[in-house]
mmCIF file of C-alpha atoms in Angstrom:
data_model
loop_
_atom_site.group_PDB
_atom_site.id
_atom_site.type_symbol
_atom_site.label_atom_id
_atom_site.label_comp_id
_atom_site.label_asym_id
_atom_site.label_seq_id
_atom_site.Cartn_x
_atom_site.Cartn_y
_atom_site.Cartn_z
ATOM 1 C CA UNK V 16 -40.558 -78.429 52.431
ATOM 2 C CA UNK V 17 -42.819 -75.583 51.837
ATOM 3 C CA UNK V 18 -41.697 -72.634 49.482
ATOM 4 C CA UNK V 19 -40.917 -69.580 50.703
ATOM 5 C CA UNK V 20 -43.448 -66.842 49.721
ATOM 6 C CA UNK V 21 -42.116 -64.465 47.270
ATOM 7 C CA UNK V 22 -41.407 -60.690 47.877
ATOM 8 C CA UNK V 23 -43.919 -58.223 46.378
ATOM 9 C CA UNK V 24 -43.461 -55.673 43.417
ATOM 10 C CA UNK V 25 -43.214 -52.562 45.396
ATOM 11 C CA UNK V 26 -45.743 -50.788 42.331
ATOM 12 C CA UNK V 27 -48.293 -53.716 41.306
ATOM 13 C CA UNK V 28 -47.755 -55.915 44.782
ATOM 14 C CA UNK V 29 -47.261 -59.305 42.521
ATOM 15 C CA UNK V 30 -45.184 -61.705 43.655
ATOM 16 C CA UNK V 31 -41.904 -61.129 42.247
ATOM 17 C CA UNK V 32 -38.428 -63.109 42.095
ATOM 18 C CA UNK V 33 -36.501 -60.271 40.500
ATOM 19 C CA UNK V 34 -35.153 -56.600 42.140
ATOM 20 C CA UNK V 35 -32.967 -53.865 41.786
ATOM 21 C CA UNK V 36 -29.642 -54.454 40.045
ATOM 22 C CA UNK V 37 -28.130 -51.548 42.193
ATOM 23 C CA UNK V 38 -29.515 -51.694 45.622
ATOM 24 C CA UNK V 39 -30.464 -55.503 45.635
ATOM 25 C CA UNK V 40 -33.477 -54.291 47.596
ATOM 26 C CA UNK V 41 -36.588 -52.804 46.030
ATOM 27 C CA UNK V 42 -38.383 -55.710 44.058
ATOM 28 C CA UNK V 43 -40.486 -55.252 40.700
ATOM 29 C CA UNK V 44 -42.070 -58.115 38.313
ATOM 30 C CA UNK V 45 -41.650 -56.337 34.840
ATOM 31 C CA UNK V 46 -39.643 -53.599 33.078
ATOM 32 C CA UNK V 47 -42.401 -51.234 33.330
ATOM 33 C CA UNK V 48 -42.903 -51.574 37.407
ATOM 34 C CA UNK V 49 -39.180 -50.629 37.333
ATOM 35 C CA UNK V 50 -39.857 -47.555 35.029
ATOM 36 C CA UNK V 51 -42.730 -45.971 36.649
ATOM 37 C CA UNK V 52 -41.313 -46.096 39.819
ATOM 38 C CA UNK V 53 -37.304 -44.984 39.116
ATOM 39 C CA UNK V 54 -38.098 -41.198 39.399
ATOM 40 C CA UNK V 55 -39.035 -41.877 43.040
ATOM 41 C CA UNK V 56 -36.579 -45.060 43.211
ATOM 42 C CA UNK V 57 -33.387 -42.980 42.519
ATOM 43 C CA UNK V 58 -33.281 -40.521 45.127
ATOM 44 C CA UNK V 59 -33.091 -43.627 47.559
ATOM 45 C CA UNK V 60 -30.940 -45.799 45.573
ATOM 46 C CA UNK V 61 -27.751 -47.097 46.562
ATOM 47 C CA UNK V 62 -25.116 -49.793 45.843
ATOM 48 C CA UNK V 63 -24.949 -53.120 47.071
ATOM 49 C CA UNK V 64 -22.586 -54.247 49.514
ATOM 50 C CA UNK V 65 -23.628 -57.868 48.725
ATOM 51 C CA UNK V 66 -21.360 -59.546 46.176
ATOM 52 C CA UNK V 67 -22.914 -60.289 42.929
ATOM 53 C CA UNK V 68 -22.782 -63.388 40.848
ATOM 54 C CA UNK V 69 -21.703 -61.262 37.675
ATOM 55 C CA UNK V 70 -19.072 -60.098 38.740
ATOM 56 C CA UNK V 71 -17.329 -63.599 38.024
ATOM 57 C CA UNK V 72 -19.070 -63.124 34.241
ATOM 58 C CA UNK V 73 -22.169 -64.871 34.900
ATOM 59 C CA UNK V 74 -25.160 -62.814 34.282
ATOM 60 C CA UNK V 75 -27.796 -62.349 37.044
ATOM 61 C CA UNK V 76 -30.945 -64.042 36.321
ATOM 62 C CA UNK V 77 -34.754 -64.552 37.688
ATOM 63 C CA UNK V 78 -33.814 -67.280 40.196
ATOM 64 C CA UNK V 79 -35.223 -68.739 43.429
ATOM 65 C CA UNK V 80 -31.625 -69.577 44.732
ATOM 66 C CA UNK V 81 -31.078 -67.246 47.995
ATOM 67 C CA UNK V 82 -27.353 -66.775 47.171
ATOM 68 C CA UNK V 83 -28.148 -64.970 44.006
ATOM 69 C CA UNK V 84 -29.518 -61.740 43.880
ATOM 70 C CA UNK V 85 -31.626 -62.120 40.347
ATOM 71 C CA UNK V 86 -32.591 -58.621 38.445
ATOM 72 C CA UNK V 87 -34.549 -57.635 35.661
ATOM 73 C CA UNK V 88 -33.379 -57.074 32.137
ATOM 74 C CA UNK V 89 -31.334 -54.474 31.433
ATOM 75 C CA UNK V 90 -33.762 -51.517 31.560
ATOM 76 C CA UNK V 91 -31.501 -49.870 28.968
ATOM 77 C CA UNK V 92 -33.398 -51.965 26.392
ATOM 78 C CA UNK V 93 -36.735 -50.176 26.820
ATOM 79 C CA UNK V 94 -35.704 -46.833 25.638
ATOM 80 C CA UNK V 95 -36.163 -47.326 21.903
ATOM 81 C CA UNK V 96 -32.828 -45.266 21.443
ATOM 82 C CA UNK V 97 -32.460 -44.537 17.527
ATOM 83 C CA UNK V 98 -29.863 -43.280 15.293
ATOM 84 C CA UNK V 99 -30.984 -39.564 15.675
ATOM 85 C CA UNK V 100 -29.692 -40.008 19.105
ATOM 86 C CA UNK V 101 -26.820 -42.771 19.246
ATOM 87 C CA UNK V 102 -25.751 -43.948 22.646
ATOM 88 C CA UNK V 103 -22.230 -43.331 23.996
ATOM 89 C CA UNK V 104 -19.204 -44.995 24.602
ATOM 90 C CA UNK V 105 -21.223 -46.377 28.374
ATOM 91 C CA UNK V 106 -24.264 -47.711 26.425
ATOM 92 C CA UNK V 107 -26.596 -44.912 27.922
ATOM 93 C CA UNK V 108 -28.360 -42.382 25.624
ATOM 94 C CA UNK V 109 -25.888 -38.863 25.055
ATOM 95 C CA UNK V 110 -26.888 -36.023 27.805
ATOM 96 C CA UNK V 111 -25.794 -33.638 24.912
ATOM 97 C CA UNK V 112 -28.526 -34.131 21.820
ATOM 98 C CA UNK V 113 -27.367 -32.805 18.192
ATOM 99 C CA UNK V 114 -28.228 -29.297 17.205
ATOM 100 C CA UNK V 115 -30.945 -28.485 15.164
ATOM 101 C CA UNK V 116 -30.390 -28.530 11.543
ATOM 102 C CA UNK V 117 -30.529 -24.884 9.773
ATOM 103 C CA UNK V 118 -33.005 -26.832 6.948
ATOM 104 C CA UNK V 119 -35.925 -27.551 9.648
ATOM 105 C CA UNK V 120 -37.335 -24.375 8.880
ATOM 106 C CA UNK V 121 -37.269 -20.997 6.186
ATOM 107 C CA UNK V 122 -36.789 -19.189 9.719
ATOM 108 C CA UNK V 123 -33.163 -17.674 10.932
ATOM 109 C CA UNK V 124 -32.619 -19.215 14.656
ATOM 110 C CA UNK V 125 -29.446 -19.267 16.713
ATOM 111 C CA UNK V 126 -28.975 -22.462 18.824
ATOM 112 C CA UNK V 127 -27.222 -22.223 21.923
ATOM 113 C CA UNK V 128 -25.602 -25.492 23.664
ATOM 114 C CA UNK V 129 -26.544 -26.007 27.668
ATOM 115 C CA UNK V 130 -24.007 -24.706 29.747
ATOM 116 C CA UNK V 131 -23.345 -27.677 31.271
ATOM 117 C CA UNK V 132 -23.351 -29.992 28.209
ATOM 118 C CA UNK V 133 -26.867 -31.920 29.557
ATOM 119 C CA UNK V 134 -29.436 -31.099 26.904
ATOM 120 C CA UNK V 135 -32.649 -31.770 28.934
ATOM 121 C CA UNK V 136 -34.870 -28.870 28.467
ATOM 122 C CA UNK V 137 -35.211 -26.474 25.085
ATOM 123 C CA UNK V 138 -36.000 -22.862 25.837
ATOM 124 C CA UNK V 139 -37.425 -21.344 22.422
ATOM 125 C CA UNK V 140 -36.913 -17.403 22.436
ATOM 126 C CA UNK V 141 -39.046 -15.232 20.755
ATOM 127 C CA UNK V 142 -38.411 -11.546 20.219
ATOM 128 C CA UNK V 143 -40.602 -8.303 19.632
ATOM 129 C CA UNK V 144 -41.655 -6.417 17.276
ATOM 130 C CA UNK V 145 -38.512 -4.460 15.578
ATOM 131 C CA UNK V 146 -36.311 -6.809 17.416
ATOM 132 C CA UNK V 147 -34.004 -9.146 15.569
ATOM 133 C CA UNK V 148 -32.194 -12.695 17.607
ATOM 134 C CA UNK V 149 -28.847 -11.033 17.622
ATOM 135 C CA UNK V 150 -27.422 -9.684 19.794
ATOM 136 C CA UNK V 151 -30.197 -8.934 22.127
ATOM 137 C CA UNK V 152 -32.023 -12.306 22.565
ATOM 138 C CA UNK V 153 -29.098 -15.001 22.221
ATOM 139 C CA UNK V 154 -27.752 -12.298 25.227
ATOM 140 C CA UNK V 155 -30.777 -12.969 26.492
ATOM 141 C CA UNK V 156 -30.691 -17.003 26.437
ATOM 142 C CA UNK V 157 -26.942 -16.822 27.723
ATOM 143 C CA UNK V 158 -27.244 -14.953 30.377
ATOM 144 C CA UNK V 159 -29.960 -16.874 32.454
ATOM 145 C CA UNK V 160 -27.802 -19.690 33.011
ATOM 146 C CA UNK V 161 -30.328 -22.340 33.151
ATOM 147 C CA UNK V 162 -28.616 -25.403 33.763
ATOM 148 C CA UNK V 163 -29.307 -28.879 31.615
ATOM 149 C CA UNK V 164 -31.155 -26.378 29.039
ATOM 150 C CA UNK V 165 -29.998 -25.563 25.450
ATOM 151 C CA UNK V 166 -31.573 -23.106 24.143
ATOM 152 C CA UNK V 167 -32.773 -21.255 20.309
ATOM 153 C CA UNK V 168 -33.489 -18.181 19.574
ATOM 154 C CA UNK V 169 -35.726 -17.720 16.444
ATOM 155 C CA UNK V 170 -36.019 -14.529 14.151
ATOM 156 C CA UNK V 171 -39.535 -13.106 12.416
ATOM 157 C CA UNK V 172 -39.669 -13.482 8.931
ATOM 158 C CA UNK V 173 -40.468 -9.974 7.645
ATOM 159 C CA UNK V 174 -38.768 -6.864 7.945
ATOM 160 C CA UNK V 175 -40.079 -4.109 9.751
ATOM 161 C CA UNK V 176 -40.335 -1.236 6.839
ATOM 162 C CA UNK V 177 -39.041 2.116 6.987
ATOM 163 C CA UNK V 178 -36.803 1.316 10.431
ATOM 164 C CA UNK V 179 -33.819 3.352 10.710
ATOM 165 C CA UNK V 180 -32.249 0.039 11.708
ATOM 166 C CA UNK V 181 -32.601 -3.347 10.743
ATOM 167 C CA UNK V 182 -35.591 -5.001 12.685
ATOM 168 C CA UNK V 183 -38.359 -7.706 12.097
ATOM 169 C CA UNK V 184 -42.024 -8.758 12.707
ATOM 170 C CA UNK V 185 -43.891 -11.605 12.989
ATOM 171 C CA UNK V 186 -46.836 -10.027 11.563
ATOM 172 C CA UNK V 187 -47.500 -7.008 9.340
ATOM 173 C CA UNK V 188 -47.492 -4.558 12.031
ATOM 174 C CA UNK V 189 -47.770 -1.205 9.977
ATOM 175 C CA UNK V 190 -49.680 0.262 6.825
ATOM 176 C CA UNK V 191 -47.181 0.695 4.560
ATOM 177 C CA UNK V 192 -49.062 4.113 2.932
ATOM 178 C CA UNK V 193 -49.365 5.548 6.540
ATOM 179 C CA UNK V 194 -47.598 4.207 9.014
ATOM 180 C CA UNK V 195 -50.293 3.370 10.763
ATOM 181 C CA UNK V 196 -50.556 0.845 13.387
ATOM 182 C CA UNK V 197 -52.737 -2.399 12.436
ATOM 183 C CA UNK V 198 -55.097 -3.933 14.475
ATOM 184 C CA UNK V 199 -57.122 -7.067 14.299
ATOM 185 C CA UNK V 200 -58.755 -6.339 12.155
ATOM 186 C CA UNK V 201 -56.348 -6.259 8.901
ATOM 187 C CA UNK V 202 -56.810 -9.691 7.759
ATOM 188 C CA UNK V 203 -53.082 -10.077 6.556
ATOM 189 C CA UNK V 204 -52.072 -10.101 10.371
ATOM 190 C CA UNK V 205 -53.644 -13.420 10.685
ATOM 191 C CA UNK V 206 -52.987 -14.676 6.986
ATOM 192 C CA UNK V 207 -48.750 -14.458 7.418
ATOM 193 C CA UNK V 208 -49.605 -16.506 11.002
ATOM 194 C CA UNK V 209 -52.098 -18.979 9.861
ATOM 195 C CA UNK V 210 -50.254 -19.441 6.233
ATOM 196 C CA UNK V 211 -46.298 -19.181 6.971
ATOM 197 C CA UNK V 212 -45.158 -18.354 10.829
ATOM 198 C CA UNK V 213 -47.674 -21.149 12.586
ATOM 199 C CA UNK V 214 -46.540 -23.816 9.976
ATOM 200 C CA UNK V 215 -42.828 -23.317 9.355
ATOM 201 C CA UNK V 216 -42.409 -23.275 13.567
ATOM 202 C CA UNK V 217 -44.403 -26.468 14.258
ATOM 203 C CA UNK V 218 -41.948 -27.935 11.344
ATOM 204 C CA UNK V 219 -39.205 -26.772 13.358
ATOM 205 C CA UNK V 220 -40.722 -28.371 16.698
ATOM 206 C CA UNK V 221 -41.479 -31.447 15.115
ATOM 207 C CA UNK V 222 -37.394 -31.308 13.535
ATOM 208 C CA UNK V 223 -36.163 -30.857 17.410
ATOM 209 C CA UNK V 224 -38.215 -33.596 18.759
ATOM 210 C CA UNK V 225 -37.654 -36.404 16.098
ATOM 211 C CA UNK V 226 -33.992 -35.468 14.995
ATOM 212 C CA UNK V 227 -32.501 -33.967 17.805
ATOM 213 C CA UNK V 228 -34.362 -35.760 20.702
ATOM 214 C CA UNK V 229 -36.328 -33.583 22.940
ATOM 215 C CA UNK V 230 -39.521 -34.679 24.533
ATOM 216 C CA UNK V 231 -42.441 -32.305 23.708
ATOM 217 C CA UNK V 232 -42.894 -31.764 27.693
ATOM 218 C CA UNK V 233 -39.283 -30.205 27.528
ATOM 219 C CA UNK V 234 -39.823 -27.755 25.388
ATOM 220 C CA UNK V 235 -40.629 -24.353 27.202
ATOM 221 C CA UNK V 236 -41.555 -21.155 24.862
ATOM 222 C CA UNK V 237 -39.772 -17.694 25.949
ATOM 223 C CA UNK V 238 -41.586 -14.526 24.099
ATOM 224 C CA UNK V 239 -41.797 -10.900 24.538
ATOM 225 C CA UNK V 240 -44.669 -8.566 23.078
ATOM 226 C CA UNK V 241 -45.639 -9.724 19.644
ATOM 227 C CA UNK V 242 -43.109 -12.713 19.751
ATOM 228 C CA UNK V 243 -45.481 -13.660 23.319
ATOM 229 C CA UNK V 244 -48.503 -13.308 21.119
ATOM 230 C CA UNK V 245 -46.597 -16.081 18.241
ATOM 231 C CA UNK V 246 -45.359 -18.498 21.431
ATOM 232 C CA UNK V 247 -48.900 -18.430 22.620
ATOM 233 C CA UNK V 248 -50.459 -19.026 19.477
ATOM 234 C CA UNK V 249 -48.024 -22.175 18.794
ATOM 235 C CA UNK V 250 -48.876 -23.273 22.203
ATOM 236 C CA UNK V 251 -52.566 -23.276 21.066
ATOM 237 C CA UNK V 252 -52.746 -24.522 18.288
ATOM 238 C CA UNK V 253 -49.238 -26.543 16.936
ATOM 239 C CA UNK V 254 -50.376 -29.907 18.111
ATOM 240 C CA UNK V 255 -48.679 -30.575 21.056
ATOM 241 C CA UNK V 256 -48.733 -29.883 24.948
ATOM 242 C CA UNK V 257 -45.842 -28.563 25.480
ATOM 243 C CA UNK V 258 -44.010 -27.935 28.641
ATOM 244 C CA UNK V 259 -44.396 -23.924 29.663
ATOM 245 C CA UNK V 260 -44.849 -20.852 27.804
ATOM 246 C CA UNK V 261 -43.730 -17.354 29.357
ATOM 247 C CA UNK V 262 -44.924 -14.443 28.254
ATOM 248 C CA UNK V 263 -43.863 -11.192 28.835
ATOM 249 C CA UNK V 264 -46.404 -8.572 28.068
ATOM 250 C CA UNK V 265 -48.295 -10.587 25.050
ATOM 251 C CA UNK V 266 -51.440 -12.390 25.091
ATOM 252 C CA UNK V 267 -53.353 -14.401 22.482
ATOM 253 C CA UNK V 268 -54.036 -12.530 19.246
ATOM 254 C CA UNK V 269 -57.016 -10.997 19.074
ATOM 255 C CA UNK V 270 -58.011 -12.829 15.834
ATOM 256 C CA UNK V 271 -57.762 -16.535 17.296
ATOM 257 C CA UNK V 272 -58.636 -15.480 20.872
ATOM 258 C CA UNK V 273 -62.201 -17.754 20.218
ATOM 259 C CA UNK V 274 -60.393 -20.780 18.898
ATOM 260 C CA UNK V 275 -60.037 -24.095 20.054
ATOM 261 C CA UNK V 276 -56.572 -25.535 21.143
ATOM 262 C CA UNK V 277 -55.478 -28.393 18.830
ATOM 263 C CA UNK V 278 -54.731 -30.487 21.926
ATOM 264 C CA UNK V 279 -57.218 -31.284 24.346
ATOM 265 C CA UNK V 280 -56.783 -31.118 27.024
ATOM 266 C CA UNK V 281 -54.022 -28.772 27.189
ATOM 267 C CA UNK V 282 -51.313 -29.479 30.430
ATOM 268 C CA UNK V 283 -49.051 -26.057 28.885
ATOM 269 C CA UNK V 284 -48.538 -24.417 31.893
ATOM 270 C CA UNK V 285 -48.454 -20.552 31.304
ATOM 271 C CA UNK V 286 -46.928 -17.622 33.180
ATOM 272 C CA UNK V 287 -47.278 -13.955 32.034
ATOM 273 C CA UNK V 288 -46.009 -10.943 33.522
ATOM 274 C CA UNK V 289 -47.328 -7.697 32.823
ATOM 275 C CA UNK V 290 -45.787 -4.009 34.167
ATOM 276 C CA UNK V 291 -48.062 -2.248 36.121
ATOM 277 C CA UNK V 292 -46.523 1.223 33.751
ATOM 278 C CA UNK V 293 -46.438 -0.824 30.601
ATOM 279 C CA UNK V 294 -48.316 1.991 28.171
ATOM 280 C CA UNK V 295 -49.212 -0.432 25.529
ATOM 281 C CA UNK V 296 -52.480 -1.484 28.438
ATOM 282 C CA UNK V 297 -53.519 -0.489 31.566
ATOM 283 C CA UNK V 298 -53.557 -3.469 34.407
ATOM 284 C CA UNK V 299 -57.670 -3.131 33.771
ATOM 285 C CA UNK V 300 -57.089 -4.199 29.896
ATOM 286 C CA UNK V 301 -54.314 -6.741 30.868
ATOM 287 C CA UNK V 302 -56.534 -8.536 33.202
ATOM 288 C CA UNK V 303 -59.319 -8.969 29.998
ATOM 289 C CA UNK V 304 -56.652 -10.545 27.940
ATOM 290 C CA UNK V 305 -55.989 -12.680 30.377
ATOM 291 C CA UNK V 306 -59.253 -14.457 30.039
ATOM 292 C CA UNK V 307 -58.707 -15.942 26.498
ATOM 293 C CA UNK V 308 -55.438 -17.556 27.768
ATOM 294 C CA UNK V 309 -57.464 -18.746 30.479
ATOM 295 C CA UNK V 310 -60.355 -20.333 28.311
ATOM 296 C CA UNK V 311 -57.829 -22.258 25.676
ATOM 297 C CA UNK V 312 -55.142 -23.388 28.207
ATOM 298 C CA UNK V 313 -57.298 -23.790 31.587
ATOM 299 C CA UNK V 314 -57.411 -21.525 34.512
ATOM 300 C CA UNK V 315 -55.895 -23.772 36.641
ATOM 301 C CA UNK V 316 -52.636 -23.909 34.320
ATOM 302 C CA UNK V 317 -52.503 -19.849 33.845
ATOM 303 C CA UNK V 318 -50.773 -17.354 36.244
ATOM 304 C CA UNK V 319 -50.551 -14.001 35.597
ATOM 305 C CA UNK V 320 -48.226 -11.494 37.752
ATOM 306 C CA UNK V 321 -48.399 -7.579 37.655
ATOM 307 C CA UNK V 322 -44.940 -6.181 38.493
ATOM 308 C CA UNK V 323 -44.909 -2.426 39.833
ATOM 309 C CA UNK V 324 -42.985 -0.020 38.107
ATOM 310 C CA UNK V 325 -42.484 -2.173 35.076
ATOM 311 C CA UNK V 326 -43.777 -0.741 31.648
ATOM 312 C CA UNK V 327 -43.454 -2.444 28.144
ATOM 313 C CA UNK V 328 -39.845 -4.146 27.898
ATOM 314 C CA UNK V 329 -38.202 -7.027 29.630
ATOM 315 C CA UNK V 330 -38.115 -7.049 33.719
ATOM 316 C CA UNK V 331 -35.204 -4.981 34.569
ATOM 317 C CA UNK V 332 -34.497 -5.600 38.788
ATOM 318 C CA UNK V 333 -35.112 -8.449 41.074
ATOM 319 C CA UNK V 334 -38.539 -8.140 41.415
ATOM 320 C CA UNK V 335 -39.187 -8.832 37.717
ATOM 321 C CA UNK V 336 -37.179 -11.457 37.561
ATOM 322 C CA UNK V 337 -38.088 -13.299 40.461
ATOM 323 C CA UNK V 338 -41.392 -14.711 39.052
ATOM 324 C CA UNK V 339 -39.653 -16.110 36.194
ATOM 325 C CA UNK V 340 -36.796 -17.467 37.709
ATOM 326 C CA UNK V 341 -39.257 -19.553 39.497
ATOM 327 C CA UNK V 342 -41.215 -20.501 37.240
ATOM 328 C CA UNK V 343 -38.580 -22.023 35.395
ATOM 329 C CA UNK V 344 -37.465 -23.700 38.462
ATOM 330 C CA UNK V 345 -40.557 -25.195 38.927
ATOM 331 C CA UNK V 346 -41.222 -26.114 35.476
ATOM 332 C CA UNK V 347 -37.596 -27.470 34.306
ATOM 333 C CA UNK V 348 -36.585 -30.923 33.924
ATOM 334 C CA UNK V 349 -33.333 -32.123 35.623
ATOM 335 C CA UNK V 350 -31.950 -35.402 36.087
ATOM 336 C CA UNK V 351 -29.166 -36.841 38.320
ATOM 337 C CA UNK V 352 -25.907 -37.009 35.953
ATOM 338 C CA UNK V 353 -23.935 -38.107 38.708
ATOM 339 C CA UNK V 354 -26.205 -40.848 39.878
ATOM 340 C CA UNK V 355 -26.654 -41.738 36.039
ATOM 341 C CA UNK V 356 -23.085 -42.358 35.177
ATOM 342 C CA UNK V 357 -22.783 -45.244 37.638
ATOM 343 C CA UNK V 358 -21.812 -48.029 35.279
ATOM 344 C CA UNK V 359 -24.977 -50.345 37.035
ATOM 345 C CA UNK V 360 -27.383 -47.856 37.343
ATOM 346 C CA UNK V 361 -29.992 -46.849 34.313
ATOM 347 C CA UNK V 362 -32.933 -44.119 34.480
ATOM 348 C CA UNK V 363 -35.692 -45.600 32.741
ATOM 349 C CA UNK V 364 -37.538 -42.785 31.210
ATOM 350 C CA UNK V 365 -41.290 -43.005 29.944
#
């Protein structure tokens, strides 16, 4: 009797004996057919009517019989989950990841839980000059409302001097004799970047993606003004491609606006929105720092959107906001809980 010819992996089209453990439909030969093609898989996934051989306690196995369904291994297996990030009760990795320790970095940072207790995007704030986190900025993180996105929101290390209130900088930002504003060229701009701020926030990156379980590609930056100039600059040159950057009204600094990105190429996707009133630079001198951005992260990954009537501070109506509200849709991660939590369904994640 001749065999009958086997199905084909619906990826890598080799003959393949094993399928779905869900659906029962959609064949694959290996583990790794199965994980490249689940983000696609899911959406069309559905259960079985067919009965299955374990529900009497016998596993289902690669098998030429036609009244079993065989399946791969569990996929569940190939997600190298570790202790930093200990599965739950189900024996799928947590949708809420720990918080970041407060001995990562020398920096003050809020952390802010998702609002929907699915930790699968990190949206790192970064305020202006003068600013401090609290309370405009962790206002700030709250009130978007992003869903499956926890969020931090960091402080600069050095105290603005001679401010009535209490505010901070990333940077020297003043001559302490004068008052003066400094520009690029006062070397200890650069030197406090370079020698303390760059290092002590890739630490902190590197803390949230080996302890508390982020992907680099779900990290988005938030900045405003000098603290866009610092989310830029770790971007650049911290030594990984990270998900998004937004800036609003800050470009590279001036000082590093020649350098090469640490990562090439760079995928960062960047969006920065400038006010058509903003009096710190005309639209003219916004579209020239533009071009540095451009050069280090790739034109093709760099959008830039003048809103009318908007000077230097954060977007204030509807119009402002749209932009960004789209960008992080577009940009965000977000995965099917409810699909997820199926007891026989697993997303494989690369």
């Amino acid at each position: 009797m001749a065999s009958v010819p086997k199905p084909p992996c619906v990826v890598c089209k080799t003959p393949s004996v094993t399928r779905c453990s869900r659906c029962k439909v959609v064949h694959y030969c290996s583990e790794a057919c199965q994980r490249k093609d689940w983000p696609s898989h899911k959406i069309a996934c559905t259960p079985s009517t067919m009965p299955s051989s374990s529900a009497k306690g016998t596993p289902l196995t690669s098998s030429t019989n036609n009244n079993k369904h065989p399946t791969l291994p569990n996929p569940s297996k190939v997600l190298n989950v570790t202790e930093s990030t200990p599965a739950n009760k189900s024996g799928k990795p947590p949708l809420q990841k720990p918080a970041p320790q407060k001995s990562s970095t020398s920096l003050k940072f809020k952390y802010i839980p998702s609002i929907d207790n699915v930790d699968e995007n990190l949206v790192i704030f970064f305020h202006g000059l003068g600013d401090k986190i609290e309370p405009n900025f962790t206002k700030l993180a709250r009130s978007l409302q992003l869903p499956q996105t926890a969020a931090v929101c960091i402080q600069a290390p050095t105290p603005v001097p001679y401010l009535e209130e209490e505010g901070y900088q990333w940077f020297p930002s003043f001559n302490n004799l004068t008052g003066d504003l400094l520009g690029p060229e006062a070397p200890e701009r650069f030197l406090q970047v370079k020698n303390l701020v760059r290092p002590e926030l890739v630490k902190f990156l590197k803390h949230c993606v080996d302890y508390c379980g982020f992907n680099h590609r779900q990290i988005v930056l938030f900045g405003f003004s000098q603290g866009a100039e610092i989310a830029l600059d770790l971007a650049a040159f911290g030594g990984m491609s990270l998900r998004a950057v937004i800036s609003i009204a800050g470009y590279m600094m001036e000082e590093s606006a020649n350098a090469t990105a640490a990562v090439s190429p760079l995928t960062t996707k960047i969006m920065v929105v400038q006010g058509d009133k903003d009096e710190t630079r005309t639209v003219k001198e916004a579209k020239e720092r533009i071009k540095p951005v451009q050069r280090i992260f790739g034109k093709a990954n760099v959008e830039q959107r003048i809103v009318a009537g908007m000077g230097h501070g954060m977007p204030r109506d509807e119009p402002g906001w749209r932009p960004l509200m789209e960008f992080f849709a577009n940009n965000l991660e977000h995965r099917s809980v409810a699909l997820e939590n199926m007891s026989d369904v697993y997303e494989v994640r690369g």
